[in-house]
Amino acid sequence: MSDALKHECGIALIRLKKPLEFYKEKYGSAFYGVNKMYLLMEKQHNRGQDGAGFASIKLDTKPGERYISRVRSIAQQPIQDIFAQINERINDELTNHPEYQDNVALQKQHIPYIGELFLGHVRYGTFGKNSVESVHPFLRQNNWMHRNLIVAGNFNMTNVNELFDGLVKIGQHPKEKADTITIMEKIGHFLDDAVAKIYKKLKKEGYNKNECSPLIAERLNVAKILKKAAKNWDGGYAMAGLLGHGDSFVLRDPSGIRPAYYYEDDEIVVVASERPVIQTVFNVDFDDVKELAPGHAIITKKSGDVFIEQILEPLERKACSFERIYFSRGSDAEIYQERKNLGKLLMPKVLEAIDGDTKNSVFSYIPNTAETSFYGMIETVEQHLNEQKTKAILEGNGKLSAEKVTEILSERPRIEKIAIKDVKLRTFITEDSSRDDLVAHVYDVTYGVIKPTDNLVIIDDSIVRGTTLKMSIIKMMDRLHPKQIIVVSSAPQIRYPDCYGIDMANLESLIAFRAMLSLLKENDKYHLIEEVYHKCKAQLKLKDIEVKNYVKDLYGQFTADEISDKIAELISDTSVKAKVKTIFQPIENLHKACPKNLGDWYFTGNYPTPGGNRVVNRAFVNFYEGNKERAY
């Protein structure tokens, strides 16, 4: 993506179902779980490179023995840093105590991070801060084993203020308003309550205090705790948690906004944010990895029993389409095909823009997530050319020479690698003119392959802010002196902020929004801005369920093509000699290409939860009032 977008995170959970001796015997190491966690996290590094965290739990430890270990990092390569620390600690213990080397019981007793239950997390620091305290997993400690809670998630809540106030009303004093803390304390409250009630009941049944502990673990109803805790959550989430005694869960939001996949056999339970990660790490087939249903949780008890249980009533499925377009790994069989289809579906508009002149058109892509869509686009160009070749040969009525037939058959799409992304350039000078000059060189281009009569068609996965296009890509492409530069987006126009985990918190940074504002000015309709502002302002104190998205009314004044043409103007300037055009994916084609992931609120403004409309209205009020605060 030419404009860097950050996604909040990815999760990985492993529960070993056999004793550690089993893994030592079969796989040669009792550190099997730690090794697999490293792979799961490393293969999800695309989901977060600002911070990473890892936690483990040992089952059935004796009182006084440490059973929870956690390590977090915000180093430049946080995943490698975490496992370097873990590896160093393990090696130190094995070096200092050779007797541990082949004794799994001693390893488990004395070496940290070895255990049966693991939780990992990778994240981007999307709120301008990236301290290690912000890195998951979060830990809620207690001397009661059952009340220890470790939480990590891929999520964003739109109603964190309401959830915070709810904690205050039940007598808690949360240390901050961050949604992770709020969610953890909410779960923790009902966990404490459940443990206390079970303990009280066991005492009545005549059990002494020591006898109660294993029975609490057995009777604890994790699904019931989650149902109470998640009752008023509004957002997109895949929430993972470990309880100190060994229960675990992953809960997915009822709209299925954030992804979660799982695999289970008689040795292991594993959950991750992406399917191909599980396939690769455990060498299992596509069909073996299941998608966790919206509103459901996968719960593993300390006993090893695994349940899939509905926690919240599933809503209309609105799984995030940006996962398919950009964030998730393209090695997923479904995602790969969907990205190709996005490219194929764009070609009719591209062929129209070049008047069918493929001979004088060069096709390329902006590295690197647009590459698969590019393949789909080229397949369609080849199909178009084959139709043209067949027509030309048939019109020859068998009278064409062999040379002429060879000439007709030899025409191919002109494919070149035009855009080359250089190493990440640091804008270390704050002066605007200096910074702009540096940004302009983020990309380089391939010289000598474009003629002045050529159309240059270049596909990107999406156009968010348009900054890199304007400051770098368009100007660099123009140096090649093409007749026309056509920038193709495999995604539709991004018109609205996201509030479920992608870092798009305001409106004015979006190129589509700025294009719409320009059109309002040019068409003497800018007074509508104030009208919509007053409508949005009037809704700020309404309940979320009553709020409407009035920003839609402004976009409704213009066609998608009118906004696309204005975007083309905004991403070029008078220094650009070539004609510039932008083509965006129509919404209906997005749904054709990604039929299972219909979440499209950033394109359409159709938010899947009530909190979304409140966020977009708050974002518009902030824009109108010149307030730079985030809308959520």
XYZ file of C-alpha atoms in Angstrom:
632
model
C 0.000 0.000 0.000
C 1.563 3.265 -1.070
C 0.003 5.022 1.936
C 1.105 3.116 5.024
C -1.906 1.909 6.993
C -1.532 0.232 10.339
C -3.600 -2.633 11.597
C -3.715 -3.174 15.297
C -2.633 -6.747 15.800
C -2.550 -10.494 15.434
C -3.013 -13.201 18.058
C -1.779 -16.750 18.532
C -2.826 -19.257 21.208
C -1.572 -22.795 21.756
C -2.779 -25.395 24.254
C -0.779 -28.614 24.460
C -3.167 -31.473 25.277
C -0.527 -34.085 26.162
C 2.096 -34.117 28.952
C 5.352 -32.371 28.001
C 7.143 -35.737 28.016
C 5.044 -36.712 24.970
C 6.444 -33.815 22.896
C 9.976 -34.586 24.074
C 9.539 -38.178 22.944
C 7.837 -37.429 19.606
C 9.415 -34.121 18.536
C 12.691 -34.208 20.440
C 11.994 -31.265 22.741
C 9.749 -30.268 25.607
C 10.000 -26.745 24.157
C 7.759 -27.780 21.256
C 5.078 -25.252 22.241
C 7.556 -22.362 22.536
C 9.025 -23.171 19.118
C 5.596 -23.307 17.497
C 4.624 -20.005 19.119
C 7.680 -18.370 17.599
C 6.620 -19.566 14.148
C 2.988 -18.501 14.616
C 4.025 -15.016 15.686
C 6.763 -14.587 13.083
C 4.416 -15.634 10.283
C 1.947 -12.973 11.457
C 4.518 -10.168 11.639
C 2.586 -8.498 8.786
C -0.066 -7.722 11.415
C 2.208 -5.758 13.727
C 5.854 -4.767 13.941
C 5.846 -2.112 16.680
C 5.534 -4.491 19.600
C 5.115 -8.133 20.544
C 4.322 -10.097 23.667
C 4.329 -13.710 24.840
C 2.892 -15.400 27.931
C 2.948 -19.015 29.119
C 1.271 -21.016 31.869
C 2.464 -24.263 33.473
C -0.287 -26.639 34.600
C -0.389 -28.409 37.973
C 2.517 -26.628 39.640
C 3.101 -26.850 43.386
C 2.427 -23.839 45.633
C 5.455 -21.547 45.658
C 6.514 -22.477 42.115
C 6.219 -19.876 39.391
C 3.634 -20.894 36.822
C 3.132 -17.715 34.734
C 5.864 -16.191 32.554
C 5.525 -13.134 30.364
C 7.867 -11.146 28.129
C 7.104 -8.078 25.981
C 9.181 -5.967 23.632
C 9.102 -2.782 21.565
C 12.551 -3.381 20.057
C 13.051 -2.737 16.349
C 12.379 -6.430 15.677
C 10.203 -7.253 18.683
C 9.375 -10.890 17.875
C 13.030 -11.798 17.445
C 13.879 -9.825 20.590
C 11.311 -11.723 22.679
C 12.468 -15.139 21.581
C 16.123 -14.163 21.880
C 15.396 -13.335 25.539
C 13.511 -16.611 26.013
C 16.241 -18.605 24.288
C 18.976 -16.959 26.344
C 17.164 -17.720 29.591
C 16.533 -21.343 28.627
C 20.135 -21.870 27.503
C 21.497 -20.292 30.717
C 19.423 -22.685 32.807
C 20.484 -25.723 30.769
C 24.150 -24.657 30.886
C 24.129 -24.014 34.633
C 22.136 -27.168 35.353
C 23.167 -30.015 33.019
C 20.879 -32.312 34.985
C 17.872 -30.531 33.390
C 18.947 -31.511 29.866
C 16.932 -34.719 29.513
C 14.650 -34.382 32.521
C 11.352 -32.825 31.451
C 10.010 -32.681 35.007
C 12.993 -30.597 36.156
C 12.755 -28.399 33.045
C 9.124 -27.647 33.761
C 9.793 -27.005 37.431
C 12.773 -24.668 37.018
C 12.855 -23.169 33.505
C 10.508 -20.269 32.671
C 8.409 -20.132 29.470
C 8.124 -23.905 29.202
C 4.517 -24.935 29.800
C 1.311 -26.246 28.269
C -0.535 -23.000 27.513
C 0.783 -20.089 25.419
C -0.520 -16.741 24.208
C 1.254 -14.471 21.722
C 0.492 -11.053 20.296
C 1.905 -8.704 17.655
C 0.787 -5.097 17.343
C 1.141 -1.743 15.692
C 1.187 1.297 17.966
C -1.768 3.083 16.407
C -2.405 5.752 19.018
C 0.876 7.641 18.788
C 2.419 5.874 21.775
C 4.275 2.613 21.818
C 5.543 2.021 25.328
C 6.113 -1.530 26.475
C 3.221 -1.044 28.945
C 0.893 -0.797 25.927
C 1.975 -4.176 24.568
C -0.220 -7.250 25.051
C -0.659 -9.694 26.720
C -1.949 -7.805 29.753
C -1.794 -9.525 33.125
C -4.262 -9.227 36.012
C -2.573 -10.835 38.999
C -4.017 -12.483 42.083
C -2.848 -14.954 44.731
C -5.776 -17.162 43.816
C -4.612 -19.167 40.804
C -8.070 -19.039 39.202
C -8.240 -15.242 39.377
C -5.056 -14.648 37.401
C -6.112 -13.420 33.973
C -3.943 -12.880 30.887
C -5.598 -11.065 27.964
C -4.528 -10.197 24.421
C -6.673 -9.243 21.476
C -7.041 -7.954 17.962
C -9.715 -5.389 18.630
C -10.997 -1.878 19.056
C -14.040 -0.912 21.114
C -16.117 2.083 20.038
C -17.835 2.505 23.422
C -14.890 2.413 25.821
C -16.219 5.418 27.782
C -19.474 3.610 28.457
C -17.619 0.442 29.481
C -15.319 2.457 31.764
C -18.321 4.102 33.454
C -19.830 0.645 33.956
C -16.743 -0.456 35.898
C -16.911 2.664 38.057
C -20.579 1.967 38.840
C -19.758 -1.492 40.202
C -17.173 0.071 42.520
C -13.938 -0.474 40.605
C -11.243 2.160 40.137
C -9.597 1.389 36.750
C -6.113 2.879 36.384
C -6.784 4.137 32.838
C -9.448 4.289 30.118
C -7.589 2.185 27.534
C -9.968 -0.362 26.064
C -7.617 -3.286 26.802
C -7.561 -2.427 30.520
C -11.316 -1.843 30.520
C -12.050 -5.160 28.811
C -9.662 -7.087 31.072
C -11.202 -5.582 34.208
C -14.688 -6.361 32.929
C -13.805 -10.023 32.421
C -11.864 -10.009 35.690
C -14.847 -8.701 37.646
C -17.092 -11.566 36.548
C -14.243 -14.057 36.974
C -13.772 -12.932 40.592
C -17.505 -13.136 41.155
C -17.741 -16.666 39.681
C -14.782 -17.967 41.717
C -16.221 -16.504 44.935
C -19.648 -18.069 44.312
C -18.209 -21.512 43.513
C -15.968 -21.351 46.608
C -18.927 -20.420 48.801
C -20.970 -23.301 47.389
C -18.136 -25.798 47.877
C -17.740 -24.738 51.513
C -21.429 -25.431 52.032
C -20.909 -28.870 50.497
C -18.297 -29.584 53.175
C -15.020 -29.253 51.253
C -12.032 -27.716 53.005
C -9.995 -24.875 51.473
C -7.325 -27.099 49.902
C -9.920 -29.373 48.345
C -11.751 -26.393 46.807
C -9.017 -25.266 44.441
C -9.136 -28.107 41.852
C -12.923 -28.187 42.086
C -13.154 -24.465 41.307
C -11.084 -25.067 38.155
C -13.401 -27.911 37.200
C -16.665 -26.051 37.809
C -15.712 -22.619 36.462
C -18.006 -21.772 33.551
C -15.892 -19.629 31.223
C -18.719 -19.194 28.706
C -20.989 -17.748 31.393
C -18.271 -15.286 32.460
C -17.786 -14.154 28.852
C -21.527 -13.748 28.287
C -21.753 -11.370 31.234
C -18.547 -9.478 30.422
C -19.193 -9.019 26.682
C -22.850 -8.083 26.979
C -22.345 -4.382 26.110
C -19.185 -4.517 24.009
C -19.438 -2.545 20.750
C -16.556 -3.095 18.368
C -14.641 -5.595 16.317
C -12.613 -8.143 18.263
C -10.924 -11.496 18.506
C -10.268 -11.611 22.252
C -7.977 -14.234 23.773
C -7.499 -15.037 27.431
C -5.749 -17.464 29.773
C -6.763 -18.203 33.360
C -4.020 -18.999 35.845
C -5.127 -22.567 36.515
C -5.155 -23.463 32.795
C -8.496 -22.609 31.144
C -8.314 -20.543 27.945
C -10.639 -18.867 25.458
C -10.802 -16.905 22.218
C -14.000 -14.915 21.610
C -14.947 -13.382 18.240
C -17.277 -10.383 17.835
C -20.872 -11.099 16.725
C -20.429 -9.422 13.305
C -17.247 -11.385 12.590
C -15.358 -8.133 11.922
C -11.988 -9.384 13.151
C -10.749 -12.815 11.997
C -10.011 -15.935 14.048
C -9.183 -19.491 12.923
C -8.534 -22.671 14.897
C -7.238 -26.202 14.538
C -7.572 -29.084 16.986
C -6.319 -32.649 17.125
C -5.482 -35.037 19.953
C -2.162 -33.257 20.623
C -2.923 -29.565 20.338
C -5.412 -26.716 20.150
C -4.224 -23.674 18.195
C -5.938 -20.371 17.388
C -4.548 -17.579 15.188
C -5.673 -14.540 13.232
C -4.885 -16.204 9.899
C -5.573 -19.607 8.404
C -2.405 -20.176 6.302
C -0.233 -19.493 9.335
C -1.762 -22.515 11.098
C -1.561 -24.582 7.893
C 2.144 -23.874 7.469
C 3.261 -24.174 11.091
C 1.408 -27.450 11.719
C 1.439 -28.822 8.151
C -2.325 -29.314 7.938
C -4.774 -28.956 5.062
C -6.988 -25.955 4.298
C -10.132 -27.826 5.381
C -8.585 -28.859 8.704
C -8.425 -25.230 9.857
C -11.836 -23.909 10.871
C -13.075 -20.343 11.094
C -14.399 -19.382 14.524
C -18.023 -18.363 14.007
C -19.067 -14.782 14.867
C -20.289 -14.384 18.448
C -18.710 -17.718 19.428
C -15.797 -18.658 21.643
C -13.453 -21.619 21.542
C -12.902 -22.610 25.166
C -10.344 -25.122 26.415
C -10.676 -26.319 29.997
C -7.728 -27.283 32.163
C -8.857 -30.887 31.678
C -8.186 -30.553 27.940
C -11.860 -30.587 26.974
C -12.585 -28.190 24.105
C -15.919 -26.467 23.471
C -17.195 -24.093 20.802
C -19.947 -22.090 22.468
C -22.144 -19.196 21.381
C -21.518 -16.247 23.692
C -23.382 -13.486 21.850
C -26.191 -13.628 19.302
C -24.501 -13.463 15.869
C -25.398 -10.380 13.833
C -25.301 -9.991 10.055
C -21.826 -11.141 9.023
C -19.661 -8.113 8.205
C -16.146 -9.540 8.194
C -13.551 -6.893 7.339
C -12.914 -6.779 3.569
C -9.613 -4.949 4.154
C -8.343 -8.233 5.587
C -8.772 -9.731 2.135
C -7.514 -6.740 0.164
C -4.431 -5.965 2.209
C -3.842 -7.079 5.786
C -4.036 -10.869 5.765
C -1.349 -13.000 4.167
C -1.984 -13.561 0.476
C -0.871 -17.192 0.810
C -4.373 -18.108 2.029
C -5.980 -20.057 -0.836
C -9.238 -18.069 -0.697
C -7.571 -14.679 -0.274
C -5.197 -15.302 -3.181
C -8.117 -16.030 -5.511
C -10.121 -13.093 -4.187
C -7.247 -10.665 -4.851
C -6.896 -12.008 -8.389
C -10.623 -11.513 -8.905
C -10.349 -7.902 -7.702
C -7.863 -7.297 -10.515
C -9.961 -9.113 -13.114
C -13.114 -7.170 -12.276
C -11.343 -3.828 -12.797
C -10.252 -4.543 -16.375
C -13.405 -3.428 -18.237
C -12.959 0.092 -16.812
C -9.218 0.016 -17.549
C -9.778 -1.073 -21.174
C -12.303 1.725 -21.549
C -9.778 4.252 -20.168
C -7.111 3.180 -22.722
C -9.651 2.849 -25.579
C -8.714 -0.821 -25.879
C -5.204 0.153 -26.997
C -3.182 -2.570 -25.273
C -0.378 -2.221 -27.838
C 0.450 1.223 -26.470
C -0.135 0.436 -22.805
C 2.276 -0.767 -20.131
C 0.866 -2.567 -17.089
C 2.543 -2.596 -13.674
C 1.830 -2.524 -9.946
C 2.921 -0.730 -6.806
C 4.777 -3.216 -4.578
C 3.871 -5.468 -3.010
C 0.360 -6.405 -1.854
C -1.134 -5.305 -5.193
C 0.890 -7.966 -7.015
C -1.804 -10.652 -6.864
C -4.503 -8.276 -8.152
C -2.069 -7.386 -10.930
C -1.919 -11.056 -11.981
C -5.709 -11.126 -12.175
C -5.720 -7.942 -14.223
C -3.159 -9.349 -16.685
C -5.122 -12.597 -17.107
C -8.054 -10.470 -18.269
C -5.846 -8.446 -20.636
C -4.612 -11.730 -22.146
C -8.192 -12.937 -22.526
C -9.079 -9.658 -24.281
C -6.086 -10.010 -26.626
C -6.963 -13.623 -27.419
C -10.435 -12.496 -28.470
C -8.877 -9.803 -30.676
C -6.429 -12.316 -32.222
C -9.201 -14.838 -32.930
C -11.282 -12.117 -34.584
C -8.379 -10.914 -36.760
C -7.546 -14.456 -37.947
C -11.186 -15.302 -38.711
C -11.587 -12.072 -40.687
C -8.662 -13.217 -42.862
C -10.869 -16.010 -44.245
C -7.872 -18.331 -44.471
C -5.950 -15.957 -46.755
C -3.460 -14.646 -44.184
C 0.209 -15.490 -44.653
C 2.068 -17.463 -42.036
C 4.066 -14.340 -41.196
C 0.877 -12.334 -40.648
C -0.655 -15.027 -38.411
C 2.588 -15.180 -36.407
C 2.513 -11.385 -36.052
C -1.067 -11.485 -34.789
C -0.349 -14.306 -32.325
C 2.811 -12.693 -30.980
C 1.055 -9.721 -29.355
C 1.306 -9.911 -25.563
C 0.414 -7.568 -22.708
C 3.320 -5.246 -22.025
C 4.240 -6.024 -18.424
C 7.040 -4.130 -16.696
C 8.208 -3.584 -13.136
C 7.993 0.198 -13.096
C 7.729 1.160 -9.405
C 10.555 0.086 -7.113
C 10.278 0.798 -3.409
C 13.603 1.851 -1.944
C 14.678 1.258 1.623
C 12.557 3.144 4.115
C 13.718 6.738 3.991
C 13.636 8.588 7.297
C 12.364 12.171 7.081
C 14.839 13.379 9.680
C 14.508 17.086 8.723
C 11.287 18.697 9.927
C 11.316 21.642 7.474
C 8.397 21.037 5.080
C 10.297 21.585 1.818
C 13.118 19.250 2.882
C 10.716 16.575 4.069
C 8.676 16.725 0.856
C 11.811 16.249 -1.241
C 12.772 13.166 0.781
C 9.260 11.674 0.553
C 9.386 12.136 -3.215
C 12.219 9.597 -3.368
C 10.584 6.748 -1.446
C 9.960 5.095 -4.830
C 12.229 4.805 -7.832
C 11.231 3.889 -11.381
C 12.547 1.770 -14.240
C 13.771 3.933 -17.108
C 13.774 3.123 -20.814
C 10.601 1.019 -21.146
C 7.941 3.715 -21.633
C 7.353 5.574 -24.921
C 5.692 9.026 -25.158
C 2.731 7.329 -26.895
C 2.172 4.885 -24.017
C -0.505 4.655 -21.359
C 1.018 3.636 -18.040
C -1.483 1.553 -16.031
C -0.363 0.928 -12.453
C -2.426 -0.899 -9.819
C -2.307 -0.348 -6.053
C -4.349 -2.259 -3.471
C -5.988 0.952 -2.201
C -5.643 4.723 -2.104
C -6.140 6.079 1.402
C -4.578 9.499 1.892
C -2.999 9.962 -1.513
C 0.097 11.567 0.028
C 2.689 9.158 -1.380
C 0.964 9.140 -4.764
C 1.094 12.930 -4.971
C 4.523 13.484 -3.462
C 6.335 10.503 -4.940
C 4.721 8.006 -7.302
C 2.970 10.277 -9.809
C 5.984 12.585 -10.147
C 8.380 9.672 -10.557
C 6.112 8.068 -13.183
C 5.858 11.353 -15.029
C 9.654 11.364 -15.463
C 9.151 8.434 -17.856
C 7.061 10.752 -20.120
C 3.997 8.550 -20.691
C 0.967 9.935 -22.506
C -1.323 9.009 -19.605
C -0.892 7.650 -16.053
C -3.821 5.533 -14.891
C -3.735 4.659 -11.193
C -5.999 1.693 -10.472
C -7.172 0.818 -6.956
C -8.257 -2.757 -6.285
C -10.339 -1.339 -3.410
C -13.221 1.162 -3.642
C -12.839 4.777 -2.501
C -12.094 4.955 1.229
C -14.600 7.548 2.421
C -15.115 6.983 6.146
C -12.999 6.344 9.254
C -12.568 2.859 10.612
C -13.162 2.252 14.305
C -12.673 -1.507 14.607
C -8.916 -1.906 14.399
C -7.507 -0.081 11.362
C -5.801 3.230 12.023
C -8.140 5.599 10.165
C -9.532 7.865 12.876
C -10.400 11.076 11.030
C -12.003 12.200 7.784
C -9.841 15.046 6.511
C -6.828 12.779 5.935
C -8.823 10.675 3.424
C -8.278 11.708 -0.203
C -11.881 10.788 -1.131
C -13.221 13.118 1.576
C -11.012 15.975 0.380
C -12.154 15.345 -3.197
C -15.787 15.527 -2.110
C -15.124 18.842 -0.293
C -13.536 20.274 -3.450
C -16.560 19.265 -5.513
C -18.921 20.891 -3.010
C -16.983 24.168 -3.333
C -16.910 24.034 -7.123
C -20.658 23.323 -7.334
C -21.753 25.999 -4.820
C -22.888 23.341 -2.363
C -20.420 23.984 0.459
C -23.274 25.247 2.670
C -24.261 21.587 3.040
C -21.160 21.129 5.237
C -22.658 23.343 7.938
C -26.054 21.648 7.660
C -24.492 18.207 8.169
C -22.360 19.572 11.023
C -25.471 20.707 12.933
C -27.161 17.332 12.309
C -24.089 15.488 13.596
C -23.679 17.805 16.581
C -27.315 17.288 17.557
C -26.742 13.535 17.738
C -23.717 13.529 20.038
C -25.827 12.909 23.142
C -28.178 10.349 21.591
C -27.908 6.648 22.283
C -25.761 4.892 19.689
C -28.716 2.932 18.357
C -30.486 6.224 17.454
C -27.566 7.803 15.580
C -27.527 8.121 11.770
C -24.586 8.643 9.431
C -25.314 12.049 7.876
C -21.902 12.277 6.184
C -23.368 9.934 3.547
C -25.572 12.830 2.384
C -22.510 14.802 1.298
C -21.040 11.979 -0.781
C -24.503 11.407 -2.247
C -24.247 14.734 -4.093
C -21.783 13.230 -6.588
C -21.199 10.056 -8.567
C -18.274 7.764 -7.784
C -16.712 8.696 -11.146
C -16.912 12.417 -10.352
C -15.069 11.824 -7.077
C -12.510 9.612 -8.844
C -11.788 12.348 -11.393
C -11.333 14.897 -8.616
C -8.962 12.530 -6.768
C -6.897 12.334 -9.967
C -6.608 16.149 -9.894
C -5.634 16.190 -6.230
C -2.826 13.638 -6.571
C -1.171 15.537 -9.429
C -0.125 19.172 -9.904
C 0.967 21.572 -12.628
C 4.444 20.032 -12.751
C 2.968 16.721 -14.010
C 2.852 16.655 -17.822
C 0.981 13.366 -18.349
C -2.776 13.118 -18.079
C -3.641 11.443 -14.732
C -6.706 9.260 -14.174
C -7.830 7.143 -11.209
C -10.033 4.058 -11.390
C -11.528 2.542 -8.233
C -13.179 -0.822 -7.643
C -16.986 -0.532 -7.617
C -18.603 -1.729 -4.367
C -20.609 -4.422 -6.159
C -17.400 -5.898 -7.624
C -15.762 -5.926 -4.182
C -18.643 -8.055 -2.930
C -18.382 -10.362 -5.948
C -14.668 -10.881 -5.341
C -14.912 -11.256 -1.530
C -18.359 -12.818 -0.992
C -17.699 -13.945 2.600
C -16.229 -10.643 3.815
C -18.913 -8.047 3.210
C -17.726 -5.529 5.816
C -17.389 -2.353 3.743
C -18.083 0.536 6.161
C -14.913 2.480 5.235
C -16.219 2.529 1.637
C -19.994 2.816 2.153
C -20.497 4.224 5.661
C -22.650 1.185 6.511
C -21.202 0.436 9.954
C -21.959 -3.019 11.376
C -22.404 -1.810 14.980
C -24.251 1.237 16.377
C -21.004 2.726 17.663
C -19.746 3.197 14.100
C -22.280 5.922 13.283
C -21.346 7.779 16.466
C -17.674 7.616 15.475
C -18.211 8.996 11.954
C -20.364 11.840 13.301
C -17.761 12.666 15.936
C -15.088 12.608 13.203
C -17.117 15.079 11.126
C -17.686 17.392 14.102
C -13.947 17.265 14.821
C -13.207 18.156 11.188
C -15.641 21.077 11.149
C -14.385 22.461 14.468
C -10.720 21.987 13.554
C -10.286 19.537 16.421
C -7.374 17.148 15.835
C -8.555 14.598 18.430
C -9.311 11.028 17.425
C -12.965 10.188 16.886
C -12.708 7.127 19.165
